[in-house]
Amino acid sequence: TEALDRFFYKPRFSPDGREIYAAFENDGEQPLVAVNVDTGARRDVIAGELAVFDFDIHPSGVVAAQVGRADLPDEIFVSSGAAPAQITRTNEAALKDVTLAKPFTAKFNSRDGTGVEAFFYRPTTGRAKKAPAILRIHGGPTSQFDFSFDAYAQLYAANGYAVVMVNPRGSTGYGTNFAAAIYADWGNKDFDDVMAGVDHAVAIGLADPQRLGVGGWSYGGILTNYVVTKTDRFDAAVTGASEFNYLANYGHDIYQREYEIELGLPWEGENRAIWERISPFNSIDEVTTPTLVIGGAEDWNVPILNSEQIYQILKRRGVPTGLVVYPDEDHSIDRPSFYKDRFERYLGWYHKYLK
């Protein structure tokens, strides 16, 4: 609604029908709330520096929810009106001797003065100040970083890296206008926003400006492609399941209808210029950053031809690069052995160029 300008997850009625329960994204948090059907009044059910991903409501009104925190992989919590109680401890034994990083947030201005928020992780090993740093970019772009458990950030922090996780324009959680700010204009305002996050990390002494990495998956990989075509500040990049040449993708991926709505038909009028403008392909000659390219062979969200093109062009130009294609995998890499391999390759690439 206009009064509650946020993205909701899994709304459902309370047992008495007087409220609608839902998880919703709100300024980097994802609480469970209840909204009164008659008045629109909202109350927190489970809230704070956490993220609620799923829930159910007993006829008595007791709520069970899947809840994660930055220092706690998802567990089940129960709330009956008081503070929620954790009732599962699935990973307690596995994490007993593991030091987990806890992020802090900060707000800062992007290049045009727009306020932006980011999550910052300090390394749990190595240097706490001026550490090698990784700009981790989320997918979507309509999603947000929040206080949930982030395995990537924890992995990087445990290996001596500071981690910068910006919610740039295009992200949900900050209102419709913020999310729509990059409509048909990808890789500009959001690029400025993530770079402002890096600048902030450098300014507060967290990140070493001479040892910077960048990476992401899906739209996170797409924005990584924009980053390395627009700046040479990064010493290593990992782009996963990313788009690269939008004209080449026409009719080949599952987002054709969405692209036509947002960008127009590429052969009509001035639309071709829009499709060309948003394609990192057209600025690939600017890339000097060593870039690892990863994808799934059966990806129909973002076809693997994008990864193959990036690799071939960088290889031809003499830019350090590598290509990893996981067989029988789609947009997400689900096989445990491949999942582990992907993490190892991330670390190997960043270690090679940032350590």
mmCIF file of C-alpha atoms in Angstrom:
data_model
loop_
_atom_site.group_PDB
_atom_site.id
_atom_site.type_symbol
_atom_site.label_atom_id
_atom_site.label_comp_id
_atom_site.label_asym_id
_atom_site.label_seq_id
_atom_site.Cartn_x
_atom_site.Cartn_y
_atom_site.Cartn_z
ATOM 1 C CA THR A 1 0.000 0.000 0.000
ATOM 2 C CA GLU A 2 1.033 3.629 -0.246
ATOM 3 C CA ALA A 3 1.308 3.808 3.535
ATOM 4 C CA LEU A 4 3.493 0.689 3.758
ATOM 5 C CA ASP A 5 5.849 0.913 0.818
ATOM 6 C CA ARG A 6 7.786 -2.322 1.289
ATOM 7 C CA PHE A 7 8.062 -5.797 -0.230
ATOM 8 C CA PHE A 8 6.177 -8.518 1.675
ATOM 9 C CA TYR A 9 6.790 -12.265 1.880
ATOM 10 C CA LYS A 10 4.198 -15.012 2.387
ATOM 11 C CA PRO A 11 1.288 -13.010 3.807
ATOM 12 C CA ARG A 12 -1.395 -14.995 5.645
ATOM 13 C CA PHE A 13 -4.329 -14.247 7.895
ATOM 14 C CA SER A 14 -4.244 -14.627 11.655
ATOM 15 C CA PRO A 15 -6.536 -17.360 13.044
ATOM 16 C CA ASP A 16 -9.225 -14.774 13.838
ATOM 17 C CA GLY A 17 -8.919 -13.056 10.454
ATOM 18 C CA ARG A 18 -8.266 -9.647 11.988
ATOM 19 C CA GLU A 19 -4.601 -9.351 11.032
ATOM 20 C CA ILE A 20 -2.349 -10.256 8.146
ATOM 21 C CA TYR A 21 1.020 -11.703 9.137
ATOM 22 C CA ALA A 22 3.964 -11.314 6.760
ATOM 23 C CA ALA A 23 7.722 -11.073 6.653
ATOM 24 C CA PHE A 24 8.790 -7.873 4.955
ATOM 25 C CA GLU A 25 11.983 -6.173 3.893
ATOM 26 C CA ASN A 26 12.614 -2.945 5.730
ATOM 27 C CA ASP A 27 15.866 -0.978 5.667
ATOM 28 C CA GLY A 28 18.138 -4.015 5.811
ATOM 29 C CA GLU A 29 15.947 -5.909 8.267
ATOM 30 C CA GLN A 30 13.342 -8.594 7.596
ATOM 31 C CA PRO A 31 10.965 -8.830 10.564
ATOM 32 C CA LEU A 32 7.710 -10.714 10.925
ATOM 33 C CA VAL A 33 4.880 -8.239 11.373
ATOM 34 C CA ALA A 34 1.121 -8.305 11.792
ATOM 35 C CA VAL A 35 -1.024 -5.674 10.068
ATOM 36 C CA ASN A 36 -4.537 -4.918 11.297
ATOM 37 C CA VAL A 37 -7.014 -5.456 8.451
ATOM 38 C CA ASP A 38 -9.299 -2.600 9.511
ATOM 39 C CA THR A 39 -6.876 0.086 10.643
ATOM 40 C CA GLY A 40 -3.626 -0.788 8.865
ATOM 41 C CA ALA A 41 -1.780 -0.568 12.188
ATOM 42 C CA ARG A 42 1.389 -2.644 12.187
ATOM 43 C CA ARG A 43 2.990 -4.455 15.108
ATOM 44 C CA ASP A 44 6.207 -6.448 15.304
ATOM 45 C CA VAL A 45 5.900 -10.155 16.029
ATOM 46 C CA ILE A 46 9.562 -11.120 15.607
ATOM 47 C CA ALA A 47 11.909 -8.227 14.887
ATOM 48 C CA GLY A 48 15.397 -6.863 15.393
ATOM 49 C CA GLU A 49 18.746 -7.592 13.765
ATOM 50 C CA LEU A 50 17.503 -10.799 12.169
ATOM 51 C CA ALA A 51 15.618 -12.099 9.146
ATOM 52 C CA VAL A 52 12.419 -14.149 9.101
ATOM 53 C CA PHE A 53 12.131 -16.362 6.018
ATOM 54 C CA ASP A 54 9.093 -18.520 6.724
ATOM 55 C CA PHE A 55 6.514 -18.986 9.449
ATOM 56 C CA ASP A 56 3.285 -20.664 10.462
ATOM 57 C CA ILE A 57 0.560 -19.753 12.921
ATOM 58 C CA HIS A 58 -1.120 -22.212 15.290
ATOM 59 C CA PRO A 59 -4.883 -21.721 15.860
ATOM 60 C CA SER A 60 -3.964 -20.611 19.380
ATOM 61 C CA GLY A 61 -1.955 -17.720 17.923
ATOM 62 C CA VAL A 62 1.495 -19.172 18.662
ATOM 63 C CA VAL A 63 3.909 -18.441 15.815
ATOM 64 C CA ALA A 64 6.734 -20.714 14.680
ATOM 65 C CA ALA A 65 9.263 -19.080 12.360
ATOM 66 C CA GLN A 66 12.443 -19.793 10.465
ATOM 67 C CA VAL A 67 14.801 -17.095 11.695
ATOM 68 C CA GLY A 68 18.400 -16.300 10.850
ATOM 69 C CA ARG A 69 20.903 -13.855 12.282
ATOM 70 C CA ALA A 70 24.286 -12.777 11.007
ATOM 71 C CA ASP A 71 25.898 -14.991 13.646
ATOM 72 C CA LEU A 72 23.293 -17.781 13.520
ATOM 73 C CA PRO A 73 22.308 -19.940 10.537
ATOM 74 C CA ASP A 74 18.559 -20.391 10.265
ATOM 75 C CA GLU A 75 16.807 -22.015 13.220
ATOM 76 C CA ILE A 76 13.209 -22.344 14.373
ATOM 77 C CA PHE A 77 11.905 -19.846 16.906
ATOM 78 C CA VAL A 78 8.526 -19.822 18.635
ATOM 79 C CA SER A 79 6.705 -16.710 19.804
ATOM 80 C CA SER A 80 3.525 -16.511 21.855
ATOM 81 C CA GLY A 81 3.562 -12.779 22.445
ATOM 82 C CA ALA A 82 6.732 -12.663 24.504
ATOM 83 C CA ALA A 83 10.321 -12.672 23.247
ATOM 84 C CA PRO A 84 10.746 -15.462 20.670
ATOM 85 C CA ALA A 85 12.384 -18.638 21.983
ATOM 86 C CA GLN A 86 14.821 -20.690 19.916
ATOM 87 C CA ILE A 87 13.714 -24.339 19.858
ATOM 88 C CA THR A 88 16.184 -25.891 17.385
ATOM 89 C CA ARG A 89 19.974 -25.865 17.524
ATOM 90 C CA THR A 90 20.831 -27.611 14.301
ATOM 91 C CA ASN A 91 24.295 -26.131 13.847
ATOM 92 C CA GLU A 92 25.294 -25.591 17.470
ATOM 93 C CA ALA A 93 27.824 -28.432 17.613
ATOM 94 C CA ALA A 94 29.300 -27.619 14.208
ATOM 95 C CA LEU A 95 29.809 -23.966 15.116
ATOM 96 C CA LYS A 96 31.014 -24.486 18.677
ATOM 97 C CA ASP A 97 34.625 -23.616 17.867
ATOM 98 C CA VAL A 98 33.957 -21.256 14.960
ATOM 99 C CA THR A 99 34.421 -17.506 15.330
ATOM 100 C CA LEU A 100 31.706 -15.766 13.355
ATOM 101 C CA ALA A 101 31.839 -12.168 12.219
ATOM 102 C CA LYS A 102 29.022 -9.819 13.130
ATOM 103 C CA PRO A 103 28.377 -6.971 10.705
ATOM 104 C CA PHE A 104 27.841 -3.325 11.405
ATOM 105 C CA THR A 105 25.816 -1.025 9.197
ATOM 106 C CA ALA A 106 26.448 2.503 8.026
ATOM 107 C CA LYS A 107 24.646 5.024 5.862
ATOM 108 C CA PHE A 108 26.478 7.343 3.490
ATOM 109 C CA ASN A 109 25.821 9.377 0.367
ATOM 110 C CA SER A 110 26.323 8.211 -3.175
ATOM 111 C CA ARG A 111 27.855 10.457 -5.828
ATOM 112 C CA ASP A 112 24.601 12.333 -6.482
ATOM 113 C CA GLY A 113 23.777 12.718 -2.784
ATOM 114 C CA THR A 114 21.369 9.790 -2.503
ATOM 115 C CA GLY A 115 21.534 8.065 0.882
ATOM 116 C CA VAL A 116 22.663 4.435 0.742
ATOM 117 C CA GLU A 117 23.137 1.759 3.417
ATOM 118 C CA ALA A 118 25.655 -1.076 3.613
ATOM 119 C CA PHE A 119 26.707 -3.967 5.824
ATOM 120 C CA PHE A 120 30.388 -4.217 6.724
ATOM 121 C CA TYR A 121 32.180 -7.270 8.088
ATOM 122 C CA ARG A 122 35.551 -7.098 9.782
ATOM 123 C CA PRO A 123 37.905 -10.041 9.229
ATOM 124 C CA THR A 124 38.035 -12.560 12.062
ATOM 125 C CA THR A 125 41.644 -13.421 11.210
ATOM 126 C CA GLY A 126 44.531 -11.278 10.046
ATOM 127 C CA ARG A 127 44.430 -7.494 10.051
ATOM 128 C CA ALA A 128 41.444 -5.687 11.515
ATOM 129 C CA LYS A 129 42.448 -2.403 9.866
ATOM 130 C CA LYS A 130 43.224 -1.777 6.188
ATOM 131 C CA ALA A 131 42.479 -5.392 5.382
ATOM 132 C CA PRO A 132 42.115 -6.721 1.854
ATOM 133 C CA ALA A 133 38.448 -6.195 1.098
ATOM 134 C CA ILE A 134 35.785 -7.788 -1.080
ATOM 135 C CA LEU A 135 32.810 -5.879 -2.443
ATOM 136 C CA ARG A 136 30.062 -8.521 -2.426
ATOM 137 C CA ILE A 137 27.091 -7.578 -4.635
ATOM 138 C CA HIS A 138 23.643 -9.106 -4.213
ATOM 139 C CA GLY A 139 21.482 -10.514 -6.978
ATOM 140 C CA GLY A 140 18.049 -9.483 -8.086
ATOM 141 C CA PRO A 141 18.564 -6.585 -8.330
ATOM 142 C CA THR A 142 15.283 -6.524 -6.392
ATOM 143 C CA SER A 143 16.529 -8.001 -3.136
ATOM 144 C CA GLN A 144 18.504 -6.714 -0.178
ATOM 145 C CA PHE A 145 21.339 -7.619 2.121
ATOM 146 C CA ASP A 146 20.064 -8.011 5.669
ATOM 147 C CA PHE A 147 20.951 -9.446 9.067
ATOM 148 C CA SER A 148 20.547 -13.061 7.962
ATOM 149 C CA PHE A 149 23.433 -15.517 8.018
ATOM 150 C CA ASP A 150 25.655 -14.885 4.991
ATOM 151 C CA ALA A 151 27.953 -17.837 4.319
ATOM 152 C CA TYR A 152 29.973 -15.893 1.747
ATOM 153 C CA ALA A 153 30.691 -13.026 4.116
ATOM 154 C CA GLN A 154 31.620 -15.431 6.906
ATOM 155 C CA LEU A 155 33.939 -17.367 4.595
ATOM 156 C CA TYR A 156 35.710 -14.225 3.465
ATOM 157 C CA ALA A 157 35.974 -12.805 6.992
ATOM 158 C CA ALA A 158 37.388 -16.092 8.273
ATOM 159 C CA ASN A 159 40.078 -15.883 5.602
ATOM 160 C CA GLY A 160 41.222 -12.399 6.499
ATOM 161 C CA TYR A 161 39.032 -10.234 4.282
ATOM 162 C CA ALA A 162 36.868 -7.268 5.138
ATOM 163 C CA VAL A 163 33.524 -7.512 3.364
ATOM 164 C CA VAL A 164 31.469 -4.648 1.939
ATOM 165 C CA MET A 165 27.808 -5.427 1.158
ATOM 166 C CA VAL A 166 25.890 -2.426 -0.177
ATOM 167 C CA ASN A 167 22.158 -2.164 -0.804
ATOM 168 C CA PRO A 168 22.363 0.018 -3.923
ATOM 169 C CA ARG A 169 19.495 1.569 -5.794
ATOM 170 C CA GLY A 170 17.493 -1.237 -7.336
ATOM 171 C CA SER A 171 17.362 -3.005 -3.968
ATOM 172 C CA THR A 172 14.096 -3.698 -2.208
ATOM 173 C CA GLY A 173 13.598 -2.764 1.432
ATOM 174 C CA TYR A 174 13.888 0.980 0.901
ATOM 175 C CA GLY A 175 10.690 1.754 -0.979
ATOM 176 C CA THR A 176 9.382 1.575 -4.526
ATOM 177 C CA ASN A 177 11.181 4.673 -5.782
ATOM 178 C CA PHE A 178 14.524 3.382 -4.538
ATOM 179 C CA ALA A 179 13.971 0.003 -6.216
ATOM 180 C CA ALA A 180 12.750 1.579 -9.466
ATOM 181 C CA ALA A 181 15.617 4.068 -9.692
ATOM 182 C CA ILE A 182 17.570 1.843 -12.087
ATOM 183 C CA TYR A 183 14.621 0.976 -14.340
ATOM 184 C CA ALA A 184 16.048 0.576 -17.883
ATOM 185 C CA ASP A 185 19.260 2.147 -16.561
ATOM 186 C CA TRP A 186 21.328 -0.678 -15.112
ATOM 187 C CA GLY A 187 24.930 -0.206 -14.107
ATOM 188 C CA ASN A 188 24.886 3.543 -13.469
ATOM 189 C CA LYS A 189 23.293 4.653 -10.200
ATOM 190 C CA ASP A 190 23.836 1.223 -8.661
ATOM 191 C CA PHE A 191 27.482 1.353 -9.732
ATOM 192 C CA ASP A 192 27.887 4.719 -8.016
ATOM 193 C CA ASP A 193 26.232 3.338 -4.882
ATOM 194 C CA VAL A 194 28.439 0.271 -4.487
ATOM 195 C CA MET A 195 31.541 2.351 -5.146
ATOM 196 C CA ALA A 196 30.423 4.788 -2.447
ATOM 197 C CA GLY A 197 30.308 1.802 -0.091
ATOM 198 C CA VAL A 198 33.888 0.919 -0.975
ATOM 199 C CA ASP A 199 34.944 4.528 -0.461
ATOM 200 C CA HIS A 200 33.313 4.483 2.978
ATOM 201 C CA ALA A 201 35.126 1.266 3.923
ATOM 202 C CA VAL A 202 38.415 2.860 2.906
ATOM 203 C CA ALA A 203 37.636 6.130 4.702
ATOM 204 C CA ILE A 204 36.958 4.412 8.041
ATOM 205 C CA GLY A 205 40.161 2.383 7.776
ATOM 206 C CA LEU A 206 38.475 -0.978 7.250
ATOM 207 C CA ALA A 207 39.607 -1.654 3.666
ATOM 208 C CA ASP A 208 43.008 -1.404 2.017
ATOM 209 C CA PRO A 209 42.453 0.602 -1.194
ATOM 210 C CA GLN A 210 45.337 -1.252 -2.823
ATOM 211 C CA ARG A 211 43.792 -4.699 -2.261
ATOM 212 C CA LEU A 212 40.194 -4.702 -3.430
ATOM 213 C CA GLY A 213 38.118 -7.515 -4.883
ATOM 214 C CA VAL A 214 34.581 -7.591 -6.243
ATOM 215 C CA GLY A 215 32.117 -10.341 -7.013
ATOM 216 C CA GLY A 216 28.528 -11.483 -7.155
ATOM 217 C CA TRP A 217 26.057 -13.955 -8.608
ATOM 218 C CA SER A 218 23.193 -13.350 -11.062
ATOM 219 C CA TYR A 219 22.535 -9.588 -11.019
ATOM 220 C CA GLY A 220 25.445 -9.431 -8.572
ATOM 221 C CA GLY A 221 27.573 -10.817 -11.388
ATOM 222 C CA ILE A 222 26.007 -8.406 -13.868
ATOM 223 C CA LEU A 223 26.873 -5.429 -11.669
ATOM 224 C CA THR A 224 30.351 -6.917 -11.219
ATOM 225 C CA ASN A 225 30.654 -6.783 -15.013
ATOM 226 C CA TYR A 226 29.639 -3.126 -14.971
ATOM 227 C CA VAL A 227 32.146 -2.424 -12.193
ATOM 228 C CA VAL A 228 35.154 -3.866 -14.012
ATOM 229 C CA THR A 229 34.225 -2.043 -17.237
ATOM 230 C CA LYS A 230 33.968 1.293 -15.410
ATOM 231 C CA THR A 231 36.923 1.257 -13.004
ATOM 232 C CA ASP A 232 40.349 -0.305 -12.578
ATOM 233 C CA ARG A 233 40.332 0.024 -8.786
ATOM 234 C CA PHE A 234 39.802 -3.697 -8.225
ATOM 235 C CA ASP A 235 42.596 -6.249 -8.255
ATOM 236 C CA ALA A 236 40.357 -9.302 -8.698
ATOM 237 C CA ALA A 237 36.785 -10.026 -9.746
ATOM 238 C CA VAL A 238 34.519 -13.071 -9.724
ATOM 239 C CA THR A 239 31.423 -12.884 -11.929
ATOM 240 C CA GLY A 240 28.889 -15.678 -11.540
ATOM 241 C CA ALA A 241 25.836 -16.525 -13.675
ATOM 242 C CA SER A 242 25.895 -13.071 -15.227
ATOM 243 C CA GLU A 243 24.462 -11.380 -18.314
ATOM 244 C CA PHE A 244 26.905 -9.719 -20.675
ATOM 245 C CA ASN A 245 25.405 -9.117 -24.112
ATOM 246 C CA TYR A 246 21.658 -8.540 -23.920
ATOM 247 C CA LEU A 247 20.995 -8.578 -27.644
ATOM 248 C CA ALA A 248 22.572 -12.024 -27.868
ATOM 249 C CA ASN A 249 20.234 -13.209 -25.111
ATOM 250 C CA TYR A 250 17.035 -12.097 -26.801
ATOM 251 C CA GLY A 251 14.707 -15.096 -27.049
ATOM 252 C CA HIS A 252 17.182 -17.307 -25.219
ATOM 253 C CA ASP A 253 16.527 -16.711 -21.525
ATOM 254 C CA ILE A 254 13.445 -16.757 -19.307
ATOM 255 C CA TYR A 255 13.257 -12.987 -18.841
ATOM 256 C CA GLN A 256 12.366 -12.079 -22.428
ATOM 257 C CA ARG A 257 8.948 -10.673 -21.508
ATOM 258 C CA GLU A 258 10.343 -8.605 -18.634
ATOM 259 C CA TYR A 259 13.080 -7.206 -20.863
ATOM 260 C CA GLU A 260 10.543 -6.235 -23.531
ATOM 261 C CA ILE A 261 8.460 -4.372 -20.948
ATOM 262 C CA GLU A 262 11.428 -2.546 -19.437
ATOM 263 C CA LEU A 263 13.678 -2.044 -22.462
ATOM 264 C CA GLY A 264 11.308 -2.327 -25.412
ATOM 265 C CA LEU A 265 11.697 -4.525 -28.478
ATOM 266 C CA PRO A 266 15.352 -4.253 -29.508
ATOM 267 C CA TRP A 267 14.625 -3.717 -33.208
ATOM 268 C CA GLU A 268 12.114 -0.897 -32.743
ATOM 269 C CA GLY A 269 12.971 2.810 -32.761
ATOM 270 C CA GLU A 270 15.505 3.893 -30.165
ATOM 271 C CA ASN A 271 15.219 0.695 -28.128
ATOM 272 C CA ARG A 272 18.305 -0.805 -29.746
ATOM 273 C CA ALA A 273 20.410 1.939 -28.146
ATOM 274 C CA ILE A 274 19.031 1.031 -24.706
ATOM 275 C CA TRP A 275 19.877 -2.644 -25.158
ATOM 276 C CA GLU A 276 23.360 -1.707 -26.315
ATOM 277 C CA ARG A 277 23.906 0.815 -23.522
ATOM 278 C CA ILE A 278 23.197 -1.662 -20.736
ATOM 279 C CA SER A 279 25.417 -4.415 -22.210
ATOM 280 C CA PRO A 280 28.847 -4.649 -20.536
ATOM 281 C CA PHE A 281 29.965 -6.299 -23.797
ATOM 282 C CA ASN A 282 30.342 -2.866 -25.362
ATOM 283 C CA SER A 283 32.896 -1.718 -22.777
ATOM 284 C CA ILE A 284 34.852 -4.947 -22.380
ATOM 285 C CA ASP A 285 37.911 -3.293 -23.949
ATOM 286 C CA GLU A 286 38.199 -1.225 -20.750
ATOM 287 C CA VAL A 287 38.651 -4.241 -18.460
ATOM 288 C CA THR A 288 42.055 -4.847 -16.888
ATOM 289 C CA THR A 289 40.900 -6.618 -13.701
ATOM 290 C CA PRO A 290 41.737 -10.348 -13.445
ATOM 291 C CA THR A 291 38.294 -11.929 -13.675
ATOM 292 C CA LEU A 292 37.115 -15.443 -12.845
ATOM 293 C CA VAL A 293 33.924 -16.413 -14.691
ATOM 294 C CA ILE A 294 31.559 -19.093 -13.319
ATOM 295 C CA GLY A 295 28.201 -20.530 -14.358
ATOM 296 C CA GLY A 296 25.958 -23.560 -14.708
ATOM 297 C CA ALA A 297 25.778 -25.371 -18.038
ATOM 298 C CA GLU A 298 21.968 -25.594 -17.932
ATOM 299 C CA ASP A 299 21.246 -22.058 -16.718
ATOM 300 C CA TRP A 300 18.072 -20.742 -18.376
ATOM 301 C CA ASN A 301 17.903 -17.637 -16.198
ATOM 302 C CA VAL A 302 21.231 -16.398 -17.507
ATOM 303 C CA PRO A 303 22.493 -18.635 -20.335
ATOM 304 C CA ILE A 304 26.083 -19.816 -20.113
ATOM 305 C CA LEU A 305 26.941 -18.151 -23.436
ATOM 306 C CA ASN A 306 27.397 -14.938 -21.416
ATOM 307 C CA SER A 307 30.139 -16.491 -19.311
ATOM 308 C CA GLU A 308 31.751 -18.009 -22.385
ATOM 309 C CA GLN A 309 31.821 -14.637 -24.152
ATOM 310 C CA ILE A 310 33.359 -12.840 -21.185
ATOM 311 C CA TYR A 311 36.045 -15.482 -20.877
ATOM 312 C CA GLN A 312 36.857 -15.598 -24.589
ATOM 313 C CA ILE A 313 37.175 -11.830 -24.921
ATOM 314 C CA LEU A 314 39.294 -11.384 -21.794
ATOM 315 C CA LYS A 315 41.496 -14.292 -22.845
ATOM 316 C CA ARG A 316 41.900 -12.803 -26.322
ATOM 317 C CA ARG A 317 42.844 -9.440 -24.804
ATOM 318 C CA GLY A 318 45.418 -10.937 -22.457
ATOM 319 C CA VAL A 319 43.534 -10.151 -19.238
ATOM 320 C CA PRO A 320 44.006 -12.879 -16.588
ATOM 321 C CA THR A 321 40.823 -14.931 -16.540
ATOM 322 C CA GLY A 322 39.372 -18.375 -15.953
ATOM 323 C CA LEU A 323 36.130 -20.122 -16.842
ATOM 324 C CA VAL A 324 34.343 -22.695 -14.671
ATOM 325 C CA VAL A 325 31.184 -24.353 -16.018
ATOM 326 C CA TYR A 326 29.381 -26.813 -13.752
ATOM 327 C CA PRO A 327 27.686 -29.627 -15.718
ATOM 328 C CA ASP A 328 23.964 -30.324 -15.178
ATOM 329 C CA GLU A 329 23.604 -27.216 -13.001
ATOM 330 C CA ASP A 330 21.192 -24.358 -13.574
ATOM 331 C CA HIS A 331 21.095 -20.829 -12.165
ATOM 332 C CA SER A 332 21.911 -22.068 -8.687
ATOM 333 C CA ILE A 333 24.756 -24.473 -8.043
ATOM 334 C CA ASP A 334 23.175 -27.096 -5.793
ATOM 335 C CA ARG A 335 25.340 -30.203 -5.855
ATOM 336 C CA PRO A 336 27.328 -30.144 -2.583
ATOM 337 C CA SER A 337 30.656 -31.023 -4.219
ATOM 338 C CA PHE A 338 30.199 -28.207 -6.744
ATOM 339 C CA TYR A 339 29.097 -25.805 -4.028
ATOM 340 C CA LYS A 340 32.291 -26.523 -2.100
ATOM 341 C CA ASP A 341 34.348 -26.259 -5.264
ATOM 342 C CA ARG A 342 32.855 -22.853 -6.025
ATOM 343 C CA PHE A 343 33.807 -21.484 -2.598
ATOM 344 C CA GLU A 344 37.323 -22.856 -2.980
ATOM 345 C CA ARG A 345 37.672 -21.210 -6.370
ATOM 346 C CA TYR A 346 36.469 -17.875 -5.002
ATOM 347 C CA LEU A 347 39.065 -17.979 -2.265
ATOM 348 C CA GLY A 348 41.797 -19.188 -4.599
ATOM 349 C CA TRP A 349 41.192 -16.317 -7.007
ATOM 350 C CA TYR A 350 41.052 -13.647 -4.323
ATOM 351 C CA HIS A 351 44.073 -15.073 -2.497
ATOM 352 C CA LYS A 352 46.076 -15.000 -5.726
ATOM 353 C CA TYR A 353 45.499 -11.316 -6.406
ATOM 354 C CA LEU A 354 44.736 -9.736 -3.021
ATOM 355 C CA LYS A 355 47.004 -11.461 -0.514
#
